[in-house]
Structure formats: structure tokens, C-alpha cells
Amino acid sequence: MTSFDYFMPTRILFGSGKLDEFTRYLPGKRALLVTSAGGSMKKYGYLDRVCSLLAKAGAEYVVFDRILPNPIKSHVMEGAELARQKGCDFVIGLGGGSSIDSAKSIAVMAVNPGDYWDYISGGSGKGQRIIAAPLPVVAITTTAGTGTEADPWTVVTKEDTNEKIGFGCDQTFPVLSVVDPDLMASVPAHLTAYQGFDALFHSVEGYIANCATPVSDIYALKSIELISRYLPIAVNMGNNKDARAMVALANTLAGFVESTSSCTSEHALEHALSANHPNIPHGAGLIMISLEYFRFFTPYCNDRYIQMSKAMGYGHSAEPSDFIKALADLQRKCGVNELRMSDYGVSSEELPSLVANAQATMGGLFLKDPTPLSDENALGIFQRSYL
Ligand SMILES: [Zn+2]
């Protein structure tokens, strides 16, 4: 019999112009405003806009703008220290997944003792339970990729050991998320593609995971359909507001999938890749291994692959392998079919160590695969993907 546990406690403000409404639901009086080091939030005026909305609502804020594209533990500890010093009672993440994930981790460490890695399960983490409830988190997303605005997960790298590990619990769901597609118009084409594929894989993995539920299936298939239809338009015509909105919706739905099902080992394998090569954007790393990864599972997911092919526009699909064709097709349409690991400095000799890293840090995701993936099979996927 089907059984599941559904918990989705985030208020989501979705739609064009919704940023203007977010101060109606502020969970505190003084925010730590966490954003990227790159300066794009300033450049496009989003930081100023958020600051002036906060001021208008009578809320105070302290800006912490040090976050890297692959966020690191030392910045989590620094941000948490600043939140404590300034007496912040909530945290806002403004930007892409890296800023929002960092906001979640900072919210944990602002009120809990010790080191962030004390609470990480996997790798050299100590796996302790957090003692105090994290500060409330507000997520304002300016990309459509990680789905972090609609899930409890945060991914941070311990930079001295190259361990990139996810963390999350019921209290790390944002209390409030703003998904305003107007804030996404400035994302360049190649990043729009990488982020869109990240969202796609959250849905695809969540759909084939052995813990998928009827609820996650609905979100996953809709998200896969929207990305297939609208991502090529958003990539090739960045100013198309409808396409941006539909990809943003697909990404939020993919966040629901992550909250109700799980990623599979594709994410563990990619984390090993980009933890060792932080110049690889997460979505790009997933794309590099995706065709071989999903080809491996074809015999074990017949009906699920057919359903996904249909969602991707293969209306009369009767062959599970159509899903691989549809995926390759979408990569071509989005101009990301020629990504090469070697262009990012990955050597073929290091592939076995990446498999070991994936197992050591995110081994739990292998348990969600539709059929067990041995180290040998995982290595085969890396080797056949290697260019
Ligand atoms: Zn991801």
C-alpha cells in the first residue's frame, strides 16, 4: 500500500512583482542579509531594492556579501558570528542557491554551538543533532535552479577536505520564499541552462527514486514537462517573461519534489566532481554525467522512463530509451551538449577517487537509486561520460 509523510511548511510568494510584498510576512526585526560576493545583486539593483523594502517596513538589516558560487564552511561560520554580534533574529538569502543555502546554514550556526561540520552526517562530519531551532530563513531567489526556496536542503563544501555535503531538517525550510521571475531576466544564457537542468534532474531523480510518492510524482512530471517546453526559450530568449515564469515554476515544483522524494546518486557523483573542481557549476557537472547515468538505469525504470518521455513531448513514447533521446535533444536545444570534464581540469586518472568521495560524503543517496549502483558501475558512468 502507498504511504507517505507530507510536510511543506514554506509560504511561497510566486509571480511577477511579488518581491514588493515580502515584508508583509517578515519573521523578525533585524535581518542578516546574505548574498553573493560577485556583485550581481548590487549591479542589477536587487540588493538596494530589498534593503529599501526592509527599511520601509521598519526592519533593520546587516549585509553579509561574501558567498561564493560553491559556498564554503568558513563563510557559514563567519556569517553566523556576524549574526550573533549584531543580534539578528532572522536571515535572508538573496540570490541563487548558494546564497540561500548559506543563509540556511548560517541560521543553524547563529544559535548552535561548535562547528558546522559537527552537525553534518557523512564524510568527516560528526553527525550531531542541532540543539537550538535555527533562526527563521527568508529566501529570495534570483535564479531557477536549485529549488532551495521550497525545500529544507543546504549544500556547503568543507574547503580543506573537498567534502561537499547536504544538510537539512524540518526547521531549515524557509518560512517565506519569494519566487519573482522578474528577478531572473538578467541571468545569462549558459547559467540559465545549467540551473534549469539542475531543476530538471531534481525532478527526474525524485521521480525514479525508490522513495517517490504519488505527491512527488505529480510535481515531478509537471516540472519535467515545463522545463522541456520552456527552458530552451528561456535560454535562447532571456527576455521572454512567460518562459522565465514557467521555468521558475518548474524549479519551485522541483523543490517540492526534493521535499517529498529524494535525489539519487547522480547528485552524489556530481558533488564529488564539483567539490574537487569548484570551477564546475553544479548544473554543468550534472549535465556532463547525465546521459550515461540515466542510460544505466533504463532497464529498471521502464514505465517511469516512458512517462517522462511523454512529459518531454514524445507523445507516443512506448520505449524507455526515448527518455534518453529526449534528454539529449533538450541538451542540444539549450546548447549544453558539448560540455567536457577535461575543459574544467578533470583528469581521467582521478575518476576512481571521485567515486570514493561520492560514497564517503553522500553515500545515502545511493540508497535511493532504483537499483543498487556499485562502485564499478559508478566508475563506468564517469568513464563513459569523460571527454
Ligand atoms: Zn542539484
CSV table of C-alpha atoms and ligand atoms in Angstrom, one decimal:
chain,number,residue,atom,x,y,z
A,1,MET,CA,0.0,0.0,0.0
A,2,THR,CA,1.1,3.5,-0.7
A,3,SER,CA,2.1,5.5,2.4
A,4,PHE,CA,3.9,8.8,2.7
A,5,ASP,CA,4.7,11.7,5.0
A,6,TYR,CA,4.0,15.2,3.6
A,7,PHE,CA,5.4,18.3,5.2
A,8,MET,CA,5.8,21.6,3.3
A,9,PRO,CA,5.7,24.5,5.7
A,10,THR,CA,7.0,27.3,3.4
A,11,ARG,CA,4.9,30.3,2.4
A,12,ILE,CA,5.7,31.0,-1.2
A,13,LEU,CA,5.0,34.3,-2.9
A,14,PHE,CA,5.1,33.4,-6.6
A,15,GLY,CA,4.8,35.7,-9.6
A,16,SER,CA,5.9,38.9,-11.3
A,17,GLY,CA,6.3,41.8,-8.8
A,18,LYS,CA,5.9,39.6,-5.7
A,19,LEU,CA,9.1,40.9,-4.2
A,20,ASP,CA,7.2,44.1,-3.3
A,21,GLU,CA,5.0,42.1,-0.9
A,22,PHE,CA,7.6,40.1,1.1
A,23,THR,CA,7.9,42.5,4.1
A,24,ARG,CA,4.2,41.7,5.0
A,25,TYR,CA,5.5,38.4,6.3
A,26,LEU,CA,8.8,39.2,8.0
A,27,PRO,CA,9.6,36.7,10.8
A,28,GLY,CA,11.8,39.2,12.8
A,29,LYS,CA,13.0,42.7,13.3
A,30,ARG,CA,16.7,42.6,12.3
A,31,ALA,CA,17.9,40.5,9.4
A,32,LEU,CA,21.3,39.2,8.4
A,33,LEU,CA,21.1,39.7,4.6
A,34,VAL,CA,23.2,37.0,3.0
A,35,THR,CA,24.2,37.4,-0.7
A,36,SER,CA,27.0,36.6,-3.2
A,37,ALA,CA,30.4,38.1,-3.4
A,38,GLY,CA,30.1,38.5,-7.2
A,39,GLY,CA,28.3,41.9,-7.0
A,40,SER,CA,25.5,41.0,-9.4
A,41,MET,CA,22.8,41.6,-6.8
A,42,LYS,CA,24.2,45.2,-6.5
A,43,LYS,CA,24.7,45.6,-10.2
A,44,TYR,CA,21.0,44.7,-11.1
A,45,GLY,CA,19.7,46.8,-8.2
A,46,TYR,CA,18.1,43.8,-6.3
A,47,LEU,CA,20.1,44.4,-3.1
A,48,ASP,CA,19.1,48.1,-3.0
A,49,ARG,CA,15.5,47.1,-3.6
A,50,VAL,CA,15.4,44.6,-0.8
A,51,CYS,CA,17.2,47.0,1.6
A,52,SER,CA,14.8,49.8,0.9
A,53,LEU,CA,11.7,47.5,1.3
A,54,LEU,CA,13.1,46.4,4.7
A,55,ALA,CA,13.8,50.0,5.7
A,56,LYS,CA,10.3,51.0,4.6
A,57,ALA,CA,8.8,48.2,6.8
A,58,GLY,CA,10.9,49.4,9.8
A,59,ALA,CA,13.2,46.3,9.8
A,60,GLU,CA,16.9,46.6,10.4
A,61,TYR,CA,19.5,44.6,8.4
A,62,VAL,CA,23.2,43.8,8.2
A,63,VAL,CA,24.6,42.8,4.8
A,64,PHE,CA,26.9,39.8,4.5
A,65,ASP,CA,28.1,39.6,0.9
A,66,ARG,CA,30.9,37.1,0.8
A,67,ILE,CA,29.2,33.9,-0.6
A,68,LEU,CA,30.9,32.0,-3.4
A,69,PRO,CA,29.2,30.1,-6.2
A,70,ASN,CA,30.1,26.8,-4.4
A,71,PRO,CA,29.6,28.0,-0.8
A,72,ILE,CA,32.2,27.1,1.8
A,73,LYS,CA,32.1,26.3,5.5
A,74,SER,CA,34.3,29.2,6.6
A,75,HIS,CA,31.8,31.7,5.3
A,76,VAL,CA,29.0,29.9,7.1
A,77,MET,CA,30.9,30.3,10.4
A,78,GLU,CA,31.7,34.0,9.6
A,79,GLY,CA,28.1,34.8,8.7
A,80,ALA,CA,26.9,33.1,11.9
A,81,GLU,CA,29.4,35.1,14.0
A,82,LEU,CA,28.2,38.3,12.4
A,83,ALA,CA,24.5,37.4,13.0
A,84,ARG,CA,25.3,36.8,16.7
A,85,GLN,CA,27.3,40.0,17.1
A,86,LYS,CA,24.6,42.2,15.5
A,87,GLY,CA,21.7,40.5,17.3
A,88,CYS,CA,20.0,39.4,14.1
A,89,ASP,CA,16.8,37.4,14.7
A,90,PHE,CA,16.3,36.2,11.1
A,91,VAL,CA,18.3,35.5,8.0
A,92,ILE,CA,17.5,36.5,4.4
A,93,GLY,CA,19.2,34.7,1.5
A,94,LEU,CA,19.2,36.8,-1.6
A,95,GLY,CA,20.4,35.4,-4.9
A,96,GLY,CA,20.9,31.9,-6.3
A,97,GLY,CA,21.1,28.6,-4.5
A,98,SER,CA,24.5,29.4,-3.0
A,99,SER,CA,23.2,32.5,-1.1
A,100,ILE,CA,20.0,30.8,0.1
A,101,ASP,CA,21.8,27.6,1.1
A,102,SER,CA,24.3,29.7,3.0
A,103,ALA,CA,21.5,31.6,4.7
A,104,LYS,CA,20.1,28.3,6.0
A,105,SER,CA,23.4,27.0,7.3
A,106,ILE,CA,24.2,30.4,8.9
A,107,ALA,CA,20.7,30.3,10.5
A,108,VAL,CA,21.7,27.0,12.1
A,109,MET,CA,25.1,28.1,13.3
A,110,ALA,CA,23.9,31.5,14.6
A,111,VAL,CA,22.2,29.7,17.5
A,112,ASN,CA,24.1,26.4,17.8
A,113,PRO,CA,27.5,25.8,19.5
A,114,GLY,CA,30.6,24.4,17.9
A,115,ASP,CA,31.5,23.9,14.3
A,116,TYR,CA,29.1,23.5,11.4
A,117,TRP,CA,30.7,20.1,10.5
A,118,ASP,CA,29.7,18.8,14.0
A,119,TYR,CA,26.1,18.6,12.5
A,120,ILE,CA,27.0,17.1,9.2
A,121,SER,CA,26.3,13.4,8.5
A,122,GLY,CA,28.7,11.9,6.1
A,123,GLY,CA,32.4,12.3,5.4
A,124,SER,CA,34.3,13.7,8.4
A,125,GLY,CA,31.1,15.2,9.8
A,126,LYS,CA,30.2,14.3,13.4
A,127,GLY,CA,26.5,13.8,12.7
A,128,GLN,CA,25.4,15.5,16.0
A,129,ARG,CA,21.8,16.8,16.3
A,130,ILE,CA,21.3,20.5,16.4
A,131,ILE,CA,20.3,21.7,19.8
A,132,ALA,CA,18.5,25.0,19.2
A,133,ALA,CA,16.0,25.8,16.5
A,134,PRO,CA,17.7,27.7,13.6
A,135,LEU,CA,16.7,31.4,13.0
A,136,PRO,CA,13.9,31.8,10.6
A,137,VAL,CA,15.0,32.0,6.9
A,138,VAL,CA,13.6,34.1,4.1
A,139,ALA,CA,14.6,33.0,0.6
A,140,ILE,CA,14.5,35.5,-2.3
A,141,THR,CA,15.6,33.6,-5.3
A,142,THR,CA,17.0,35.2,-8.4
A,143,THR,CA,17.7,32.0,-10.3
A,144,ALA,CA,15.6,29.0,-11.3
A,145,GLY,CA,17.8,26.1,-10.4
A,146,THR,CA,18.2,24.6,-7.0
A,147,GLY,CA,14.7,24.6,-5.7
A,148,THR,CA,16.1,25.5,-2.3
A,149,GLU,CA,13.4,28.0,-1.8
A,150,ALA,CA,10.9,25.1,-1.5
A,151,ASP,CA,13.0,22.5,0.4
A,152,PRO,CA,15.0,22.2,3.6
A,153,TRP,CA,18.3,21.4,2.0
A,154,THR,CA,21.6,23.3,2.0
A,155,VAL,CA,24.8,22.2,0.4
A,156,VAL,CA,28.1,23.5,1.7
A,157,THR,CA,31.7,22.5,1.0
A,158,LYS,CA,34.4,22.0,3.6
A,159,GLU,CA,37.1,23.5,1.7
A,160,ASP,CA,40.2,21.9,3.3
A,161,THR,CA,38.9,18.4,2.6
A,162,ASN,CA,36.8,18.9,-0.6
A,163,GLU,CA,33.7,17.4,1.0
A,164,LYS,CA,30.5,18.8,-0.4
A,165,ILE,CA,27.6,17.6,1.7
A,166,GLY,CA,23.9,18.4,2.1
A,167,PHE,CA,22.2,19.1,5.4
A,168,GLY,CA,18.6,19.8,6.3
A,169,CYS,CA,15.9,19.2,8.8
A,170,ASP,CA,12.3,20.3,9.3
A,171,GLN,CA,13.4,23.6,10.7
A,172,THR,CA,15.6,24.6,7.7
A,173,PHE,CA,12.7,25.0,5.4
A,174,PRO,CA,12.5,28.8,4.6
A,175,VAL,CA,9.5,30.3,6.5
A,176,LEU,CA,9.0,32.6,3.5
A,177,SER,CA,10.1,32.4,-0.2
A,178,VAL,CA,9.8,34.9,-2.9
A,179,VAL,CA,9.9,33.5,-6.5
A,180,ASP,CA,9.6,36.6,-8.7
A,181,PRO,CA,10.6,35.7,-12.3
A,182,ASP,CA,11.3,39.4,-13.0
A,183,LEU,CA,14.5,38.9,-10.9
A,184,MET,CA,15.6,36.2,-13.3
A,185,ALA,CA,15.7,38.1,-16.5
A,186,SER,CA,19.3,39.1,-16.0
A,187,VAL,CA,20.7,35.5,-15.7
A,188,PRO,CA,22.9,34.8,-18.8
A,189,ALA,CA,22.0,32.1,-21.2
A,190,HIS,CA,24.6,29.4,-20.2
A,191,LEU,CA,23.7,29.8,-16.4
A,192,THR,CA,20.0,29.7,-17.2
A,193,ALA,CA,20.7,26.4,-18.9
A,194,TYR,CA,22.8,24.9,-16.1
A,195,GLN,CA,20.3,25.9,-13.5
A,196,GLY,CA,17.3,24.7,-15.5
A,197,PHE,CA,19.0,21.3,-15.9
A,198,ASP,CA,19.7,21.2,-12.2
A,199,ALA,CA,15.9,21.6,-11.6
A,200,LEU,CA,15.2,19.0,-14.2
A,201,PHE,CA,17.4,16.5,-12.5
A,202,HIS,CA,15.9,17.1,-9.1
A,203,SER,CA,12.6,16.2,-10.7
A,204,VAL,CA,13.9,13.2,-12.7
A,205,GLU,CA,15.9,11.8,-9.8
A,206,GLY,CA,12.9,12.3,-7.5
A,207,TYR,CA,10.7,10.5,-10.0
A,208,ILE,CA,12.8,7.4,-10.3
A,209,ALA,CA,13.9,7.3,-6.6
A,210,ASN,CA,12.7,4.3,-4.7
A,211,CYS,CA,11.1,6.6,-2.2
A,212,ALA,CA,8.9,8.5,-4.7
A,213,THR,CA,5.3,9.1,-3.6
A,214,PRO,CA,2.1,9.9,-5.5
A,215,VAL,CA,2.5,13.5,-4.4
A,216,SER,CA,6.1,13.8,-5.6
A,217,ASP,CA,5.2,12.2,-8.9
A,218,ILE,CA,2.7,14.9,-9.7
A,219,TYR,CA,5.2,17.7,-9.0
A,220,ALA,CA,8.0,15.9,-10.9
A,221,LEU,CA,6.1,15.2,-14.1
A,222,LYS,CA,4.7,18.7,-14.3
A,223,SER,CA,8.1,20.2,-13.6
A,224,ILE,CA,9.7,17.9,-16.3
A,225,GLU,CA,7.1,19.0,-18.8
A,226,LEU,CA,7.5,22.7,-18.1
A,227,ILE,CA,11.3,22.6,-18.3
A,228,SER,CA,11.3,20.6,-21.6
A,229,ARG,CA,8.9,23.1,-23.1
A,230,TYR,CA,10.2,26.4,-21.8
A,231,LEU,CA,13.8,26.1,-20.9
A,232,PRO,CA,15.1,26.3,-24.5
A,233,ILE,CA,13.1,29.5,-24.9
A,234,ALA,CA,14.4,31.0,-21.6
A,235,VAL,CA,17.9,30.1,-22.7
A,236,ASN,CA,17.7,31.5,-26.2
A,237,MET,CA,15.4,34.4,-25.5
A,238,GLY,CA,16.2,35.6,-21.9
A,239,ASN,CA,13.7,38.4,-22.0
A,240,ASN,CA,10.7,36.1,-22.7
A,241,LYS,CA,8.8,36.7,-19.4
A,242,ASP,CA,6.4,33.8,-19.9
A,243,ALA,CA,9.2,31.3,-20.4
A,244,ARG,CA,11.1,32.7,-17.4
A,245,ALA,CA,8.0,32.4,-15.3
A,246,MET,CA,7.3,28.8,-16.4
A,247,VAL,CA,10.9,27.7,-15.7
A,248,ALA,CA,10.7,29.4,-12.3
A,249,LEU,CA,7.5,27.5,-11.6
A,250,ALA,CA,9.1,24.2,-12.7
A,251,ASN,CA,12.0,24.9,-10.3
A,252,THR,CA,9.8,25.5,-7.4
A,253,LEU,CA,7.9,22.3,-8.2
A,254,ALA,CA,11.3,20.5,-8.3
A,255,GLY,CA,11.9,21.9,-4.8
A,256,PHE,CA,8.7,20.2,-3.7
A,257,VAL,CA,9.9,17.0,-5.3
A,258,GLU,CA,13.1,17.3,-3.2
A,259,SER,CA,10.9,17.8,-0.1
A,260,THR,CA,8.7,14.8,-0.8
A,261,SER,CA,11.0,12.4,-2.5
A,262,SER,CA,14.8,12.5,-2.8
A,263,CYS,CA,17.7,13.0,-5.2
A,264,THR,CA,19.6,9.8,-6.3
A,265,SER,CA,23.3,9.1,-6.6
A,266,GLU,CA,23.6,11.4,-9.7
A,267,HIS,CA,23.8,14.2,-7.2
A,268,ALA,CA,26.4,12.4,-5.0
A,269,LEU,CA,28.6,11.8,-8.1
A,270,GLU,CA,28.3,15.4,-9.2
A,271,HIS,CA,29.1,16.8,-5.7
A,272,ALA,CA,32.3,14.8,-5.8
A,273,LEU,CA,33.1,16.4,-9.2
A,274,SER,CA,32.4,20.0,-8.2
A,275,ALA,CA,33.9,19.6,-4.7
A,276,ASN,CA,37.2,18.7,-6.3
A,277,HIS,CA,36.7,21.2,-9.1
A,278,PRO,CA,34.8,24.2,-7.8
A,279,ASN,CA,35.0,25.9,-11.2
A,280,ILE,CA,32.4,23.4,-12.4
A,281,PRO,CA,28.9,24.8,-12.0
A,282,HIS,CA,26.7,22.2,-10.3
A,283,GLY,CA,24.2,22.0,-13.1
A,284,ALA,CA,27.0,21.7,-15.7
A,285,GLY,CA,28.5,18.8,-13.7
A,286,LEU,CA,25.1,17.0,-13.7
A,287,ILE,CA,24.7,17.5,-17.5
A,288,MET,CA,28.2,16.0,-18.1
A,289,ILE,CA,27.3,12.7,-16.5
A,290,SER,CA,23.5,12.6,-17.1
A,291,LEU,CA,23.2,10.7,-20.3
A,292,GLU,CA,25.3,7.8,-19.2
A,293,TYR,CA,23.9,7.9,-15.7
A,294,PHE,CA,20.3,7.6,-16.8
A,295,ARG,CA,21.1,5.1,-19.6
A,296,PHE,CA,22.4,2.8,-16.8
A,297,PHE,CA,19.0,2.7,-15.1
A,298,THR,CA,16.9,2.2,-18.3
A,299,PRO,CA,16.2,-1.5,-17.7
A,300,TYR,CA,15.0,-0.8,-14.2
A,301,CYS,CA,12.6,2.1,-14.9
A,302,ASN,CA,10.7,1.1,-17.9
A,303,ASP,CA,7.3,2.7,-17.1
A,304,ARG,CA,8.8,5.7,-15.4
A,305,TYR,CA,11.1,6.5,-18.4
A,306,ILE,CA,8.1,6.2,-20.7
A,307,GLN,CA,6.0,8.6,-18.6
A,308,MET,CA,8.9,11.1,-18.5
A,309,SER,CA,9.4,10.8,-22.3
A,310,LYS,CA,5.7,11.7,-22.7
A,311,ALA,CA,6.1,14.7,-20.4
A,312,MET,CA,9.0,15.8,-22.6
A,313,GLY,CA,6.9,15.8,-25.7
A,314,TYR,CA,7.4,12.3,-27.0
A,315,GLY,CA,3.6,11.9,-27.1
A,316,HIS,CA,3.5,8.3,-28.4
A,317,SER,CA,6.5,7.1,-26.5
A,318,ALA,CA,6.5,3.4,-25.9
A,319,GLU,CA,10.2,2.9,-25.5
A,320,PRO,CA,12.0,3.7,-22.2
A,321,SER,CA,15.0,4.7,-24.3
A,322,ASP,CA,13.0,7.6,-25.6
A,323,PHE,CA,13.7,9.3,-22.4
A,324,ILE,CA,17.5,9.3,-23.1
A,325,LYS,CA,16.8,10.7,-26.6
A,326,ALA,CA,14.6,13.4,-25.2
A,327,LEU,CA,17.3,14.3,-22.7
A,328,ALA,CA,19.9,14.5,-25.4
A,329,ASP,CA,17.6,16.6,-27.5
A,330,LEU,CA,16.9,19.1,-24.7
A,331,GLN,CA,20.7,19.4,-24.1
A,332,ARG,CA,21.2,20.3,-27.8
A,333,LYS,CA,18.4,22.8,-27.8
A,334,CYS,CA,19.9,24.5,-24.8
A,335,GLY,CA,23.4,24.5,-26.2
A,336,VAL,CA,24.9,22.4,-23.4
A,337,ASN,CA,25.6,19.1,-25.3
A,338,GLU,CA,29.3,19.6,-25.6
A,339,LEU,CA,30.4,20.2,-22.0
A,340,ARG,CA,33.7,18.3,-21.3
A,341,MET,CA,35.1,17.4,-17.9
A,342,SER,CA,38.6,17.9,-19.3
A,343,ASP,CA,37.9,21.6,-20.1
A,344,TYR,CA,37.5,22.1,-16.3
A,345,GLY,CA,40.7,20.3,-15.4
A,346,VAL,CA,39.3,16.9,-14.5
A,347,SER,CA,41.7,14.0,-15.4
A,348,SER,CA,40.6,10.5,-16.2
A,349,GLU,CA,43.0,9.2,-13.6
A,350,GLU,CA,41.1,10.8,-10.8
A,351,LEU,CA,37.7,9.3,-11.6
A,352,PRO,CA,38.1,6.4,-9.1
A,353,SER,CA,38.8,8.8,-6.3
A,354,LEU,CA,35.6,10.7,-7.3
A,355,VAL,CA,33.5,7.6,-6.8
A,356,ALA,CA,35.1,7.1,-3.4
A,357,ASN,CA,34.4,10.7,-2.5
A,358,ALA,CA,30.8,10.4,-3.6
A,359,GLN,CA,30.3,7.3,-1.4
A,360,ALA,CA,32.0,8.7,1.6
A,361,THR,CA,30.2,12.1,1.6
A,362,MET,CA,26.8,11.5,0.1
A,363,GLY,CA,26.5,7.7,0.3
A,364,GLY,CA,22.9,7.9,1.5
A,365,LEU,CA,21.7,9.0,-2.0
A,366,PHE,CA,22.9,5.6,-3.4
A,367,LEU,CA,20.3,4.0,-1.2
A,368,LYS,CA,17.6,5.9,-3.1
A,369,ASP,CA,18.5,4.5,-6.5
A,370,PRO,CA,16.0,2.4,-8.3
A,371,THR,CA,18.6,-0.4,-8.3
A,372,PRO,CA,21.9,-0.6,-6.5
A,373,LEU,CA,24.7,1.2,-8.3
A,374,SER,CA,28.1,-0.5,-7.5
A,375,ASP,CA,31.3,1.5,-7.3
A,376,GLU,CA,32.3,-0.3,-10.5
A,377,ASN,CA,29.1,0.8,-12.3
A,378,ALA,CA,29.5,4.4,-11.0
A,379,LEU,CA,33.1,4.4,-12.3
A,380,GLY,CA,31.8,3.2,-15.7
A,381,ILE,CA,29.4,6.1,-15.8
A,382,PHE,CA,32.2,8.6,-15.1
A,383,GLN,CA,34.5,6.9,-17.7
A,384,ARG,CA,31.9,6.8,-20.5
A,385,SER,CA,31.0,10.4,-19.7
A,386,TYR,CA,34.6,11.6,-19.8
A,387,LEU,CA,35.6,13.8,-22.6
B,1,ZN,ZN,21.1,20.0,-7.6
